[in-house]
Short mmCIF file of C-alpha atoms in Angstrom, two decimals:
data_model
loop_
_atom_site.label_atom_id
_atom_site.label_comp_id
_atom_site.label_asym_id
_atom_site.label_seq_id
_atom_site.Cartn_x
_atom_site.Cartn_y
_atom_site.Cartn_z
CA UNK A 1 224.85 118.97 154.92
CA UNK A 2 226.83 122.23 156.50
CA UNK A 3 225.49 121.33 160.16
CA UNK A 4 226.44 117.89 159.46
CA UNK A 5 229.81 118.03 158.20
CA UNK A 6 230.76 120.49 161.13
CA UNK A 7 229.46 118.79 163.58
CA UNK A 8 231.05 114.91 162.47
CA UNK A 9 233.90 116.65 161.73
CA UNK A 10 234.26 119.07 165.23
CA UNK A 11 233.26 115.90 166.73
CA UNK A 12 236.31 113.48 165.81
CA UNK A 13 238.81 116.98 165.95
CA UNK A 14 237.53 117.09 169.75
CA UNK A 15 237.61 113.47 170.47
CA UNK A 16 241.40 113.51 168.53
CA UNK A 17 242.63 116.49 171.05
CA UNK A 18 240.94 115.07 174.20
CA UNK A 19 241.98 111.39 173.83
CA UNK A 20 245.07 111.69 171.93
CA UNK A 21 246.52 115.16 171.88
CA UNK A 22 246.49 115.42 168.52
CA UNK A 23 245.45 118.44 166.51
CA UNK A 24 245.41 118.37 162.95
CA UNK A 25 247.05 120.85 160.88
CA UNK A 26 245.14 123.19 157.94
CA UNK A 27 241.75 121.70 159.14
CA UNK A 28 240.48 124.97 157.48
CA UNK A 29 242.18 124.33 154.27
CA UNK A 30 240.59 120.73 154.30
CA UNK A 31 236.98 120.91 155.72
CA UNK A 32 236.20 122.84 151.62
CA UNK A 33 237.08 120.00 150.17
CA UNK A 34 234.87 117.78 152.43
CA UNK A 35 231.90 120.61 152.44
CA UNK A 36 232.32 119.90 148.40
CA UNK A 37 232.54 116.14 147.90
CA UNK A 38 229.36 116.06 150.36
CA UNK A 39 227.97 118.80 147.87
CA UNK A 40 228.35 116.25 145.33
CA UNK A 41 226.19 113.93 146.86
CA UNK A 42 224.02 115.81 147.54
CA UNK A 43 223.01 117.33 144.38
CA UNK A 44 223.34 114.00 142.83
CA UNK A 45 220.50 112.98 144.85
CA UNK A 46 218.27 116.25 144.50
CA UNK A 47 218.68 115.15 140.65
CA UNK A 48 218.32 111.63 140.81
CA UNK A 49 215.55 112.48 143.35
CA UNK A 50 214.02 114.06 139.93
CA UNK A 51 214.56 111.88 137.43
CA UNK A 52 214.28 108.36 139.19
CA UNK A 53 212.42 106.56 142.11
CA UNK A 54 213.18 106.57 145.25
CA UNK A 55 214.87 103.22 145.42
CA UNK A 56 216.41 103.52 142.00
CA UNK A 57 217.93 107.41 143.12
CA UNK A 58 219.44 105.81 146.42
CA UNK A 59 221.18 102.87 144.07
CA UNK A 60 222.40 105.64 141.87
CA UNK A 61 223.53 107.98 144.28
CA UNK A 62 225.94 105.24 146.07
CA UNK A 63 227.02 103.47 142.85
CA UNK A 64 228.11 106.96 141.99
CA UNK A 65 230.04 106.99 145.07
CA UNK A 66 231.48 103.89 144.81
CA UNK A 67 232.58 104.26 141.73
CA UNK A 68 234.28 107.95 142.63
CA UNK A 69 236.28 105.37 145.37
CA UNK A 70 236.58 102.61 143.42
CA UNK A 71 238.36 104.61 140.61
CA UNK A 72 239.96 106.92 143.41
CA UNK A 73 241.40 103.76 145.00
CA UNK A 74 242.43 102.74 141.23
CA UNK A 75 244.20 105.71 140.94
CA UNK A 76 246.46 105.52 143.82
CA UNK A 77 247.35 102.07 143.26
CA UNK A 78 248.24 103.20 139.08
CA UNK A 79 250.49 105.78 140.62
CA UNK A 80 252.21 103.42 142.99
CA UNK A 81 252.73 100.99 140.08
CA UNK A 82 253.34 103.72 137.41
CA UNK A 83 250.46 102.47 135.05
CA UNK A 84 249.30 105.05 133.07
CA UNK A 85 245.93 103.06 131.52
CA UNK A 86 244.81 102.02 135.02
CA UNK A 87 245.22 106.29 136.24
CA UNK A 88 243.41 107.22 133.20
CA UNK A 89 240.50 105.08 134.60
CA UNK A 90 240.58 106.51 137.40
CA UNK A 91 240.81 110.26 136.49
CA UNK A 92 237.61 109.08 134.36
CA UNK A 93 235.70 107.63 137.36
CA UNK A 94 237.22 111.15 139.14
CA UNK A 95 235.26 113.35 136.84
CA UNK A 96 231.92 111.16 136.73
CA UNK A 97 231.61 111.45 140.63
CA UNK A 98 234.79 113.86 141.86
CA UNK A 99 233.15 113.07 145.45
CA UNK A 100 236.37 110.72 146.19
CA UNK A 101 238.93 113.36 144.75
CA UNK A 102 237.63 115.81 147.10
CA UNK A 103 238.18 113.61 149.62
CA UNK A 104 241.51 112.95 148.37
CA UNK A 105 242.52 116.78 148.08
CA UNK A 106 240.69 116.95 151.71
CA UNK A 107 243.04 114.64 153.34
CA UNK A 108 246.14 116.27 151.83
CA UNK A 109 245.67 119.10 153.00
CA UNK A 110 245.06 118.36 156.42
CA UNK A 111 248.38 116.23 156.91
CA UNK A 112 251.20 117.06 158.33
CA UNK A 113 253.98 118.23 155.84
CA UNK A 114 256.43 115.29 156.29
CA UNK A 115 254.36 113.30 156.18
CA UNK A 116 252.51 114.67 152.99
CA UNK A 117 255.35 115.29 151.20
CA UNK A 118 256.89 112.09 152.31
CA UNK A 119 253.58 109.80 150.97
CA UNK A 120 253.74 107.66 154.05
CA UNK A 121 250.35 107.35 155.42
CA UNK A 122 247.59 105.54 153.43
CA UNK A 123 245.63 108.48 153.26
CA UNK A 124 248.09 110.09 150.85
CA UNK A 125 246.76 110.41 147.60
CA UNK A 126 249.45 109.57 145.05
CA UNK A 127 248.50 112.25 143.11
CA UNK A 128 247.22 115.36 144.67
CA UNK A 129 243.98 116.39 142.36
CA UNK A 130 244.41 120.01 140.94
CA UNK A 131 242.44 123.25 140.60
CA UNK A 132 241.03 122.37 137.84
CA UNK A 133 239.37 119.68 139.97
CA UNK A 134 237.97 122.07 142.40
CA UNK A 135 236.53 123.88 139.53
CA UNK A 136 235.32 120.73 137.81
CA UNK A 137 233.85 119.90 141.53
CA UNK A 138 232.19 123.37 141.26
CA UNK A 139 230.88 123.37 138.24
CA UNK A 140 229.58 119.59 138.56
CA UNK A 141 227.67 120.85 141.26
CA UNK A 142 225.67 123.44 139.84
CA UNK A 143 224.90 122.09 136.27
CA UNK A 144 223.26 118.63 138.23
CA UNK A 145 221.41 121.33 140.67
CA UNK A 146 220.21 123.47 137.52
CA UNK A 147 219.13 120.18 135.69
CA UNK A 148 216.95 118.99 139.08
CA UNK A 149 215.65 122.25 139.20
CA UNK A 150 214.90 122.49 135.45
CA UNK A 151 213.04 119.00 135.24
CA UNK A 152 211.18 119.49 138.70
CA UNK A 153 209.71 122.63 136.80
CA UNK A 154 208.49 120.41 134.24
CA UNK A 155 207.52 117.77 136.19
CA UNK A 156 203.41 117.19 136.82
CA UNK A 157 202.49 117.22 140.79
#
């Protein structure tokens, strides 16, 4: 996933500076949060790789992800229209699959200040996802990677 990420994502920062001029600011700040939501799905599927067929893993693994940007979408839209049920829903879907929040926290911290602070692109998150996100992020990844690697120990070859 490493290899991957840095090479998608040194890709479109080249193509940005070469065809538009354009350099993003705090790419370092932002590429974690990528490396981690990718971590996400990635462990999902080494666990769902254990637990289900192939078929039924890949089904699992993307409803997951659509429902991290389903609810992430949710959320943005609940904090443009100030509707506290519809954010809760999405917080929820957030800490099923965080994949979309670190996407969310990814993209924040790679804009520009005005125009983070100002919320004026559509790639602002209305709200920014916390620490305790990261941590959730972190610790989401390594209880699904200790469960795959507990049940593949039990598992008959």
């Amino acid at each position: 996933v490493t290899p991957y990420l840095l090479a998608l994502a040194g890709g479109v920062l080249l193509n940005g500076r070469l065809c538009g001029g354009v350099t993003l600011p705090h790419v370092e700040r932002g590429l974690p949060f990528m490396w981690l939501g990718a971590m996400v799905m990635l462990t999902l599927s080494i666990w769902g790789g254990t637990r289900f067929a192939t078929i039924t893993n890949g089904i699992v693994a993307f409803g997951l992800y659509g429902l991290a940007f389903i609810g992430g979408c949710v959320e943005r839209i609940a904090w443009f229209t100030s509707n506290d049920a519809a954010r809760q829903v999405g917080t929820a879907a957030s800490l099923i699959s965080p994949s979309d929040a670190m996407w969310a926290l990814a993209a924040y911290s790679m804009q520009p200040p005005l125009m983070r602070d100002l919320q004026m692109t559509p790639f602002s998150p209305g709200i920014v996802p916390s620490p305790a996100m990261v941590w959730w992020t972190l610790g989401y990844i390594v209880v699904l990677l200790a469960a795959a690697l507990r049940h593949f120990q039990k598992r008959g070859l």
